[in-house]
Coordinates of C-alpha atoms and ligand atoms in Angstrom, one line a residue:
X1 CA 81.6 -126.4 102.6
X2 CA 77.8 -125.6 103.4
X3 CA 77.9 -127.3 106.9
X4 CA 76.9 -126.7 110.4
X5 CA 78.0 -128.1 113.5
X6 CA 75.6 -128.8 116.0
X7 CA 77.6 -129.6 119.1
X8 CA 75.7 -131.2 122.5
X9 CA 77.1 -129.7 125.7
X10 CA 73.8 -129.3 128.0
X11 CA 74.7 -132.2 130.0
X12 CA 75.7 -132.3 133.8
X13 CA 78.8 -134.7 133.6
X14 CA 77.5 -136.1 137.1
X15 CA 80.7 -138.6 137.2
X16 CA 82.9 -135.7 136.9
X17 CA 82.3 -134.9 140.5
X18 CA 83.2 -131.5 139.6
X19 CA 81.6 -127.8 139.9
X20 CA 83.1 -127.2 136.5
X21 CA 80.8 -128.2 133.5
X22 CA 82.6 -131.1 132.2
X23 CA 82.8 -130.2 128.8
X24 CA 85.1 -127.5 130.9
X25 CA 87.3 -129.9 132.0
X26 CA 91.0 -129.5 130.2
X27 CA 92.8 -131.9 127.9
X28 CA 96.3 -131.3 127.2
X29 CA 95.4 -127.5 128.4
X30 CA 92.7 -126.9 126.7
X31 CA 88.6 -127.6 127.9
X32 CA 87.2 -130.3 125.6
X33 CA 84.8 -128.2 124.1
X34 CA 87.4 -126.0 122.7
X35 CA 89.0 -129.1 121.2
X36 CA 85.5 -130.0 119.5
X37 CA 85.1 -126.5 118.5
X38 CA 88.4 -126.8 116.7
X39 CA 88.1 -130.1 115.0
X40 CA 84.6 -128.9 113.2
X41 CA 86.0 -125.9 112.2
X42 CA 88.9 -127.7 110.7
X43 CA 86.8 -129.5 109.1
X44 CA 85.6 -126.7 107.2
X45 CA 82.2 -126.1 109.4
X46 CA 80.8 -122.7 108.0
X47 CA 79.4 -122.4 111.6
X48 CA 79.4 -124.0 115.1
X49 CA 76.5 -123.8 117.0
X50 CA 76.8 -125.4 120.5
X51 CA 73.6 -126.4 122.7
X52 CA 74.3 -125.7 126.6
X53 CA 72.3 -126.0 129.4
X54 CA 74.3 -127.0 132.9
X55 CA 76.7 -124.4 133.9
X56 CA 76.2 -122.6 130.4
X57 CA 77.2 -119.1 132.0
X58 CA 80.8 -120.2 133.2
X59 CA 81.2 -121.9 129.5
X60 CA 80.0 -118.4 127.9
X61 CA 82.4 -117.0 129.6
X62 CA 85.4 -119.2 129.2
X63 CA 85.6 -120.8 126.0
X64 CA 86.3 -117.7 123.5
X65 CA 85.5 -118.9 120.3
X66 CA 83.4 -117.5 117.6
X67 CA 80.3 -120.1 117.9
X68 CA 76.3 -119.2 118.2
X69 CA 75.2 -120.9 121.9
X70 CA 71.9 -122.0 122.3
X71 CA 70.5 -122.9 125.7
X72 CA 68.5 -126.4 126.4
X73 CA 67.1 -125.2 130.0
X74 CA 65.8 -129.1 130.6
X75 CA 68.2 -131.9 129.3
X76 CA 65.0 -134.1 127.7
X77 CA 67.6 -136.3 125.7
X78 CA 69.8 -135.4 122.4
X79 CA 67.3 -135.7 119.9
X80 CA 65.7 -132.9 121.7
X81 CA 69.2 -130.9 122.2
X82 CA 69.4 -130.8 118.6
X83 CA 65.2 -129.3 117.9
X84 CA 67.3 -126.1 120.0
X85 CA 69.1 -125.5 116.9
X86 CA 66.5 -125.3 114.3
X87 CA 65.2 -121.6 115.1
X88 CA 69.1 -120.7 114.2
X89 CA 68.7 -122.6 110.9
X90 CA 65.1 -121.6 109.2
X91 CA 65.7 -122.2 105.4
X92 CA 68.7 -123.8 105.7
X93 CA 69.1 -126.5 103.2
X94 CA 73.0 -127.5 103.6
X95 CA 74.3 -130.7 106.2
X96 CA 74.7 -130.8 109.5
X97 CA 77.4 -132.4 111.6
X98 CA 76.4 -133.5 115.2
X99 CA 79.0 -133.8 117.7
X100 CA 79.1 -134.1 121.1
X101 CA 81.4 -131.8 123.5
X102 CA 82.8 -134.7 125.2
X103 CA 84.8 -136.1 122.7
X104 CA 88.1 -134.0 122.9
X105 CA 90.0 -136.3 120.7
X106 CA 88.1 -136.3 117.5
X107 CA 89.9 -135.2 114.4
X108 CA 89.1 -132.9 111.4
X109 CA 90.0 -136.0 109.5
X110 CA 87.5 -138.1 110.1
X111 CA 85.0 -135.9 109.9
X112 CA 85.8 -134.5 107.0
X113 CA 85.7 -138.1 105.7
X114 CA 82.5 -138.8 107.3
X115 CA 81.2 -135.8 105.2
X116 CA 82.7 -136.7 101.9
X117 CA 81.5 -140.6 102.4
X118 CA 77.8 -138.9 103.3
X119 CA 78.1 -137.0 100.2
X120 CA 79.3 -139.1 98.1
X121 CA 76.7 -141.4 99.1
X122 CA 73.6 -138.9 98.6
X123 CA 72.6 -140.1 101.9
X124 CA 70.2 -137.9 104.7
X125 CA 71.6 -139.5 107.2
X126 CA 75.6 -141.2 108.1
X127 CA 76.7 -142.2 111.0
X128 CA 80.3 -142.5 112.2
X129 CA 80.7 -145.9 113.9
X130 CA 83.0 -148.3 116.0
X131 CA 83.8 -151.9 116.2
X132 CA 84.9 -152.1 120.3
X133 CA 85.4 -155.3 122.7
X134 CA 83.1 -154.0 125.1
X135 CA 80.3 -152.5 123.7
X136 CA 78.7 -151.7 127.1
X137 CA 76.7 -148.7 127.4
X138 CA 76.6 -147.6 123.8
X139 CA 74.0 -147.5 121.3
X140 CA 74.1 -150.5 119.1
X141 CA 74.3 -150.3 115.0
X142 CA 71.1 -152.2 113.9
X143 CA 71.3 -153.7 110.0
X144 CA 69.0 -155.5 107.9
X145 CA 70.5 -158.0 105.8
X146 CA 71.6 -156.1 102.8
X147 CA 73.7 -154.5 105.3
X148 CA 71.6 -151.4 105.3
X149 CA 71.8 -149.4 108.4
X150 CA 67.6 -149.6 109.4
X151 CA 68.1 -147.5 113.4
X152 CA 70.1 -147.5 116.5
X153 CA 69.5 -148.9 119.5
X154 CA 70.3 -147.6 123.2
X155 CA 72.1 -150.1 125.5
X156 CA 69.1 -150.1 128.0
X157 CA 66.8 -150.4 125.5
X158 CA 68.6 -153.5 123.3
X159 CA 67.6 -157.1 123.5
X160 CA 69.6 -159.7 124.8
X161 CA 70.5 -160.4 120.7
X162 CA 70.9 -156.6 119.8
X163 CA 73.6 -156.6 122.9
X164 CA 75.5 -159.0 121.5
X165 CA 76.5 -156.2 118.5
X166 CA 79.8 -155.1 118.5
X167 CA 79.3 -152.1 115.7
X168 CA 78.2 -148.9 117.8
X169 CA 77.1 -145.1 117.8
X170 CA 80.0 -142.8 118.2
X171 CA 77.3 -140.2 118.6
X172 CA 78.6 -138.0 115.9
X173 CA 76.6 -137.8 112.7
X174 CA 76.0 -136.0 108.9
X175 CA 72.9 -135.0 108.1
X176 CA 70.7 -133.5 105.4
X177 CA 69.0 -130.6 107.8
X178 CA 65.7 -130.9 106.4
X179 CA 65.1 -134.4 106.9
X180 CA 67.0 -134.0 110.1
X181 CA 64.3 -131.2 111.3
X182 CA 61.4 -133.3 109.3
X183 CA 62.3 -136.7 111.1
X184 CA 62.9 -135.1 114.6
X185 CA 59.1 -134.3 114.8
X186 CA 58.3 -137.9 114.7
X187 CA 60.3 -139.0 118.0
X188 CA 59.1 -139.7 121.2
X189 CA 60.3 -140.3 124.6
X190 CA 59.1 -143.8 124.9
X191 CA 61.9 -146.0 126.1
X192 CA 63.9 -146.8 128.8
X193 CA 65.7 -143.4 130.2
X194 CA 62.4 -141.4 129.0
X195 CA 64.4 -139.0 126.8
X196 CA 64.3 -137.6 123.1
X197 CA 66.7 -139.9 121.4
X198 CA 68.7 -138.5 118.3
X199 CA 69.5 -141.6 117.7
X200 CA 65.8 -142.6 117.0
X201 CA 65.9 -140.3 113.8
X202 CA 67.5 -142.9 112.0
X203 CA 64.9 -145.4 112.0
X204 CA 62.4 -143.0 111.1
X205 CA 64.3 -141.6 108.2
X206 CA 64.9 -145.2 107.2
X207 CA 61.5 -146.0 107.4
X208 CA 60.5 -143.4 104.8
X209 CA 62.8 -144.5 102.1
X210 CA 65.6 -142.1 103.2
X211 CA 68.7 -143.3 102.7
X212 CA 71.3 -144.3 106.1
X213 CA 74.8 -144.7 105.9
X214 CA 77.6 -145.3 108.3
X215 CA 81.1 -144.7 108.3
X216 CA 83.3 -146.7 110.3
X217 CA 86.5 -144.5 112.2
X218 CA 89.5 -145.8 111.5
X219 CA 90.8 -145.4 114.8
X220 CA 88.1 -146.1 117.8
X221 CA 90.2 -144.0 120.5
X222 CA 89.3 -141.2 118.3
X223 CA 85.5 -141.0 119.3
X224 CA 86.4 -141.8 122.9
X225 CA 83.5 -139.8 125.2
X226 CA 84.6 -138.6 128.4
X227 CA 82.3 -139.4 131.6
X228 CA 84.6 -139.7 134.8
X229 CA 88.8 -138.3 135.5
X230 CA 89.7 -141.6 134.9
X231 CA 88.7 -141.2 131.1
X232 CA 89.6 -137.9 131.4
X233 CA 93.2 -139.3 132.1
X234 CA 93.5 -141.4 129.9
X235 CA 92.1 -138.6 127.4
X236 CA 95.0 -136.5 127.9
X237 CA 97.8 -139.4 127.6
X238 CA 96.9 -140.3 124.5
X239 CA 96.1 -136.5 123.4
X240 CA 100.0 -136.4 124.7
X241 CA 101.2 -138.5 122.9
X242 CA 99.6 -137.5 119.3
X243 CA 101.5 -134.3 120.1
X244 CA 104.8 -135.1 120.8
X245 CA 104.8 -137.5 118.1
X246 CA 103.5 -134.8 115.8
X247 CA 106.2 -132.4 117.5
X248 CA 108.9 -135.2 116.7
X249 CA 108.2 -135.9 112.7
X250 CA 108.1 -132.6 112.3
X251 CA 111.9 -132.3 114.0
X252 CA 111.5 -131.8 117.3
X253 CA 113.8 -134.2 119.7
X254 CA 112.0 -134.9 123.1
X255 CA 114.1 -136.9 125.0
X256 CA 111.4 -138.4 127.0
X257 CA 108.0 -138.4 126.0
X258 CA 106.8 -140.2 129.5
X259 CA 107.7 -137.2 131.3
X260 CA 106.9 -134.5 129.1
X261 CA 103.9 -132.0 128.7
X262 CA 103.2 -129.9 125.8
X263 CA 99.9 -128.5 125.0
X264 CA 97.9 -128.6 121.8
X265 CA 98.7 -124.8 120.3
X266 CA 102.2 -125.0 121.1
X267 CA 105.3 -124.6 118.6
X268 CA 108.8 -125.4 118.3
X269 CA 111.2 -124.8 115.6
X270 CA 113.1 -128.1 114.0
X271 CA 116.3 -129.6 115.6
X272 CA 114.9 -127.9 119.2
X273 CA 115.4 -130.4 121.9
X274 CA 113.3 -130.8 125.1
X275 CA 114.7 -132.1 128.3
X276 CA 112.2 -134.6 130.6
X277 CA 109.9 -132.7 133.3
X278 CA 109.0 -129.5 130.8
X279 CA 105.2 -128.5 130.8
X280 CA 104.4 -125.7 127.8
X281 CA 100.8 -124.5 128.0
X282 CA 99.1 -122.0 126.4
X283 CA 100.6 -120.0 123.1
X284 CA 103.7 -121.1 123.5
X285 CA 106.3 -120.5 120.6
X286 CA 109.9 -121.1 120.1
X287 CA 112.0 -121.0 117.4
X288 CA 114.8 -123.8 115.9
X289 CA 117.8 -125.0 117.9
X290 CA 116.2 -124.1 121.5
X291 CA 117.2 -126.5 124.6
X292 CA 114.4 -126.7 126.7
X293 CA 114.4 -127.9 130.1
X294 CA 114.9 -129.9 131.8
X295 CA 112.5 -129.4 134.4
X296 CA 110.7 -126.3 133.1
X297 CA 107.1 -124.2 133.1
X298 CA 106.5 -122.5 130.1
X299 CA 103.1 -120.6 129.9
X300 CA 102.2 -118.5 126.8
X301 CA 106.0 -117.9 126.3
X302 CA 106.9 -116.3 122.4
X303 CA 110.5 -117.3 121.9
X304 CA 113.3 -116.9 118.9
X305 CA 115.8 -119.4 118.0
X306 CA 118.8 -120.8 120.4
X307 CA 117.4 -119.9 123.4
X308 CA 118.2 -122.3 126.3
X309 CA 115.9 -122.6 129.2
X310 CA 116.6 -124.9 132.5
X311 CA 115.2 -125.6 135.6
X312 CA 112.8 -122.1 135.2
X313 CA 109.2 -121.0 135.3
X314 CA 108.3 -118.3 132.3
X315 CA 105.3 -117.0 132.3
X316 CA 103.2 -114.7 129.6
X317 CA 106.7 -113.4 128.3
X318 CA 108.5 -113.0 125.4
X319 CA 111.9 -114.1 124.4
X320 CA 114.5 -112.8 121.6
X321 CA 117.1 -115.2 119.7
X322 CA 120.4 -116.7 122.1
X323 CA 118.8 -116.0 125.0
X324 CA 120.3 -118.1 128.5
X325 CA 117.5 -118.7 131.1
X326 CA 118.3 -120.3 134.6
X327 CA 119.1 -122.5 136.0
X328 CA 116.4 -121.5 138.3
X329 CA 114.8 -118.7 137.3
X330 CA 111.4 -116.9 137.5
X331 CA 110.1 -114.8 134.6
X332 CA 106.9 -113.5 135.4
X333 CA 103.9 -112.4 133.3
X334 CA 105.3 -109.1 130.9
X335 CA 108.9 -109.9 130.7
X336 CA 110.3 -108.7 127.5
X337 CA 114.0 -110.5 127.1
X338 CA 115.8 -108.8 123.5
X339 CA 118.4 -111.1 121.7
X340 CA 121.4 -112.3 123.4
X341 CA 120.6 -111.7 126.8
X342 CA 121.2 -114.0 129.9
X343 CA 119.2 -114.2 132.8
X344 CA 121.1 -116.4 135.4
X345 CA 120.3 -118.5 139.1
X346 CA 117.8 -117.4 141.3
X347 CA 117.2 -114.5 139.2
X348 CA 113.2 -112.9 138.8
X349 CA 112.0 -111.0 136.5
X350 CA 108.4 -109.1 136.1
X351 CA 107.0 -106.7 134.2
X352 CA 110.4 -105.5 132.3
X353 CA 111.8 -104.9 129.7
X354 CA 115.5 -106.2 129.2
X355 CA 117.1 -105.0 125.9
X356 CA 120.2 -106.8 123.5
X357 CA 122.8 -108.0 125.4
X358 CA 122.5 -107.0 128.9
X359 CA 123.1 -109.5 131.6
X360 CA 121.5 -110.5 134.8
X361 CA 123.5 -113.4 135.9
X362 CA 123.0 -114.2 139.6
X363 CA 120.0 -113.6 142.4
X364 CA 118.3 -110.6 141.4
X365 CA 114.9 -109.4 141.4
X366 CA 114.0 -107.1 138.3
X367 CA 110.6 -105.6 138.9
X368 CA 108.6 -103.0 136.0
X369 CA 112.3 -101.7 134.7
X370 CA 113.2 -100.7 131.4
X371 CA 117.1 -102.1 131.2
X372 CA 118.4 -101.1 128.1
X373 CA 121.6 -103.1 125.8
X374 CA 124.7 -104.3 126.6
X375 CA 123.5 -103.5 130.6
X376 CA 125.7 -105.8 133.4
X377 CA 123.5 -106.1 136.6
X378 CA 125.6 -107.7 139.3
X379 CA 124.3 -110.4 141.6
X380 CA 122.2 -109.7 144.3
X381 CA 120.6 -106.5 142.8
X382 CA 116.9 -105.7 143.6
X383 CA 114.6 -102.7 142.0
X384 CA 112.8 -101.6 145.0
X385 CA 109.8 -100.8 143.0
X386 CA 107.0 -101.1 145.4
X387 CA 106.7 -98.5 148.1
X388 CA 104.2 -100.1 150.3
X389 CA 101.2 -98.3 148.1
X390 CA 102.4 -97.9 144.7
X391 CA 104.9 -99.4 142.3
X392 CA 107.3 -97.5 140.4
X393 CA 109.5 -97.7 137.5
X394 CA 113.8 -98.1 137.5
X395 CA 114.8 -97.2 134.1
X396 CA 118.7 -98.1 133.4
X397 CA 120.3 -96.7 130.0
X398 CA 122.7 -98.5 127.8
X399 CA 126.5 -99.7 129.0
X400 CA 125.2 -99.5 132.3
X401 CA 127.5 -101.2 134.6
X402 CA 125.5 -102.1 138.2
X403 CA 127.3 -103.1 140.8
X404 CA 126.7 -106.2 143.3
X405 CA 124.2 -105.7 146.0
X406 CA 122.4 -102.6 144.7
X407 CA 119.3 -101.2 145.7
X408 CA 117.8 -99.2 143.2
X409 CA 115.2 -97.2 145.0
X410 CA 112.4 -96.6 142.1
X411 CA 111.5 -94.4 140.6
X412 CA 114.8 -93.6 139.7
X413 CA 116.9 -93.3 136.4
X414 CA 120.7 -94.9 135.8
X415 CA 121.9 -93.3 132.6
X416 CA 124.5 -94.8 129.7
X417 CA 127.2 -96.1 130.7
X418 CA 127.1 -94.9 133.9
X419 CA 128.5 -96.9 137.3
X420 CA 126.8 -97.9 140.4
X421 CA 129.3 -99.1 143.1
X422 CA 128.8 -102.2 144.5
X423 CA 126.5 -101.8 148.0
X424 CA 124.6 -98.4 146.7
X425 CA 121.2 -97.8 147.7
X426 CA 120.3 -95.7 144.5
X427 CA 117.3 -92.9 145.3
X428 CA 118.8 -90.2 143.2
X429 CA 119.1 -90.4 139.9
X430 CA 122.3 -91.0 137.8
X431 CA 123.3 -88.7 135.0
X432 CA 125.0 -90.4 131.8
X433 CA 128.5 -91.6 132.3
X434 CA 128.8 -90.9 136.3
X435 CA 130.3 -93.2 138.8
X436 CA 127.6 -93.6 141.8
X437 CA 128.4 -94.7 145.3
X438 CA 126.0 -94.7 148.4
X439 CA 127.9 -96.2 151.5
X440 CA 129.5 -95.7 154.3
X441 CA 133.4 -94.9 153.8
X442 CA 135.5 -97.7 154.9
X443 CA 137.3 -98.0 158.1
X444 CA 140.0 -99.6 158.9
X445 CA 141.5 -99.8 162.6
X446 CA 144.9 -101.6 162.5
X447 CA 145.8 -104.4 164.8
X448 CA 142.0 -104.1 166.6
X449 CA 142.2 -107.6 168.2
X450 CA 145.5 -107.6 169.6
X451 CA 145.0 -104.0 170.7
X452 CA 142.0 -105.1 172.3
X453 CA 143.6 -108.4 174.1
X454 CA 145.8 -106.1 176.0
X455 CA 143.2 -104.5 177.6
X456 CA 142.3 -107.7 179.3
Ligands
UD1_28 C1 74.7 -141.2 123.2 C2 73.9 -142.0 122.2 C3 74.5 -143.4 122.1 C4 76.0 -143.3 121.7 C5 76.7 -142.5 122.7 C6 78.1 -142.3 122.3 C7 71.7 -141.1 122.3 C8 70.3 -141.3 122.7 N1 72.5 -142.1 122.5 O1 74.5 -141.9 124.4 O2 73.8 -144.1 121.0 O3 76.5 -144.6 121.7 O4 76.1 -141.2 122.9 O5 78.9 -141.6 123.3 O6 71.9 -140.1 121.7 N2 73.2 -133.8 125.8 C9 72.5 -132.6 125.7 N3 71.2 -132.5 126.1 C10 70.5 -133.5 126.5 C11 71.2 -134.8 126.6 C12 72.5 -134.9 126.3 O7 73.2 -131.6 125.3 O8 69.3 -133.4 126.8 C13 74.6 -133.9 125.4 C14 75.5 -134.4 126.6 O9 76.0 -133.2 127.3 C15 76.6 -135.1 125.8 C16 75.8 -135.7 124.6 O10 74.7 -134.9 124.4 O11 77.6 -134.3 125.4 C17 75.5 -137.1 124.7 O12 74.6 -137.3 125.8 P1 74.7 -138.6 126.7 O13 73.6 -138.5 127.7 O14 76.1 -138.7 127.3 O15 74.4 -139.8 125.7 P2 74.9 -141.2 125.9 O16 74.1 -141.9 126.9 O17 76.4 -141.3 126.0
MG29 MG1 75.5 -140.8 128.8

């Protein structure tokens, strides 16, 4: 489809109260502006180009998405945000789709309709509109008596008739670009807040004979512009919701969807089940038949199918099919876990690789190892991997049996099916097949504390 985005993110967000650009400002995990970035582009956007101007190096550098930025160095109003883009769009003939970068929860739907209806229409100009209650604030939809859409008018510029319309400006629009361009010549910053108005370009586009349009969303939440946390709040609950719900029809049981946080990328196979009090962020995937939580972190976790997870924190890990995670476990940023395997209580892992099978039930810490399959590790084992400078590797071979309370000392090697004696302190390595103990032969004095009485 031969359309550009033109998304406005120059502005300050002053009722933020923030250092962070507000566009910056996450819903359901994700900054807003990424969420507008998305919904153009499934929309079918051939581009996305996104005027910035407060805090434009910090959203440079966060949001990673394949857009053209355009700076606006003085915020003179939106009508003048959008004459930033026109040096990007010389000769270009197609429509244009204005957005705003505060409106995280607008869908590809409705813009793709607003396209099709503009379109279909032959108009230059559409804009997407709302019937609210309170219409405070927004720019009003002005008609003539056909019906036809003759301008817009800002709140603090409306008369005391004009404020009495319910229909408003979403502040997304569909435009021919020329006429766009051609009619944003003829604006000028006389009115109330002294600013470029995009809004005016309707009027003058009507006033030539162009034809105006507007398409009314279907669902007002939709086009909901975020000024203040409160908003922002409320932004993310209902953002929450569509989720879950979307997560549920397509098979997923959440058990409570009051206390339940899952981001907007994430994935779970059908007939999974999440438990109350689970947070997944990032890329998250898991597979069918999982049991999530309760109580759990998930961040950028990749995950097969039956794998159970309670009361634990993974982060930036990946996961193999039947795996067991906690209760209360800790899996910490490049963690690989093969099939089968069972990570118990109190148990943390970072940095390691832990192969088909192997087992680390009970209070251990696992730091940069390579544990290979079918490997028992038995409670209260620790890889000693950091030497006050540098940390080293404990590699442990297949069939490895490791006894309770074992230090391995790294770097150091246990081979296949070899045996570490409960207590060792491992700094040698362990050929294949050998039986290891490192402790003190035990002694055993009989009758000590009667002996001992005697004495007395
Ligand atoms: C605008 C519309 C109003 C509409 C409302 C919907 C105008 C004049 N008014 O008002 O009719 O009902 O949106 O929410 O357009 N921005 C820039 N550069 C600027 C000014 C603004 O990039 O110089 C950006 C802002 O960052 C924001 C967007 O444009 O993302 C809208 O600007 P804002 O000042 O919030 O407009 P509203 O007063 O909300
Ligand atoms: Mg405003």
């Amino acid at each position: 489809m031969n359309v550009v985005a033109i998304i406005l993110a120059a502005g300050k967000g002053t009722r933020m109260k923030s250092r962070l650009p507000k566009v910056l400002h996450g819903v359901c995990g994700k900054p807003m502006l990424e969420h507008v970035i998305s919904a153009a582009a499934g929309a079918g956007v051939s581009r996305n180009i996104v005027i910035i101007g407060h805090g434009s190096d910090m959203i440079r550098e966060s949001v990673k998405f394949d857009v053209a930025w355009v700076e606006q160095t003085e915020q003179l109003g939106t009508g003048h945000a959008v004459m930033q883009a026109e040096r990007l769009l010389t000769g270009f003939t197609g429509s244009i789709l204005v957005l705003c970068g505060d409106t995280p929860l607008i869908s590809p739907a409705t813009l793709e309709r607003l396209f099709q209806e503009h379109t279909a229409a032959g108009n230059s100009v559409t804009v997407l509109t709302a019937d609210i209650a309170d219409p405070t604030g927004y720019g009003r939809i002005i008609r003539d008596s056909t019906g036809a859409v003759t301008g817009i008018v800002e709140h603090r510029d409306a008369s005391g008739e004009q404020l009495r319309i319910n229909e408003i400006n979403t502040g997304i629009y569909c435009f021919a670009a020329k006429e766009l361009f051609a009619a944003l010549q003829k604006i000028s910053p006389a009115n109330a807040q002294g600013e470029y108005y995009l809004t005016d370009v309707l009027a003058v586009i009507a006033e030539q004979g162009g034809r105006t349009g507007a398409v009314k969303v279907e669902d007002a939440r939709e086009t909901m512009g975020i000024n203040d946390r409160v908003q922002l709040a409320a932004a993310e609950a209902l953002m929450r919701r569509k989720i879950l719900n979307d997560l549920m029809t397509a098979g997923v049981t959440i058990i409570d969807p009051d206390n339940t946080y899952i981001g907007s990328e994430v994935i779970i196979g059908t007939d999974s089940i999440v438990y109350p009090g689970t947070i997944m962020e990032g890329n998250c995937r898991f597979g069918e038949n999982c049991i999530l939580g309760p109580y759990s972190r998930l961040t950028n976790v990749t995950a097969g199918n039956e794998v159970t997870v309670q009361n634990s924190v993974i982060t930036d890990s990946s996961v193999g099919n039947g795996v067991i995670i906690g209760p209360f476990a800790y899996i910490r940023p490049g963690t690989v876990l093969g099939d089968n395997v069972k990570v118990g209580d109190f148990v943390e892992i970072k940095n390691s690789v832990v192969e088909n099978g192997s087992k680390v039930p009970h209070l251990s810490y696992v730091g940069d190892a390579q544990i290979g399959e079918r490997v028992n590790i038995g409670a209260g084992t620790i890889t000693c991997n950091y030497d006050g400078t540098q940390k080293w590797q404990t590699k442990i071979g297949n069939n490895a049996f490791i006894g309770s309370n074992t230090n391995l000392v790294a770097p150091v090697k246990v081979g296949e099916n070899a045996i570490i004696g409960a207590g060792s302190t491992v700094t040698k390595d362990v050929p294949d097949g050998a039986l290891c103990i490192e402790r003190a032969k035990q002694k055993v004095y009989p009758d000590w504390t009667t002996r001992k009485n005697k004495k007395k």
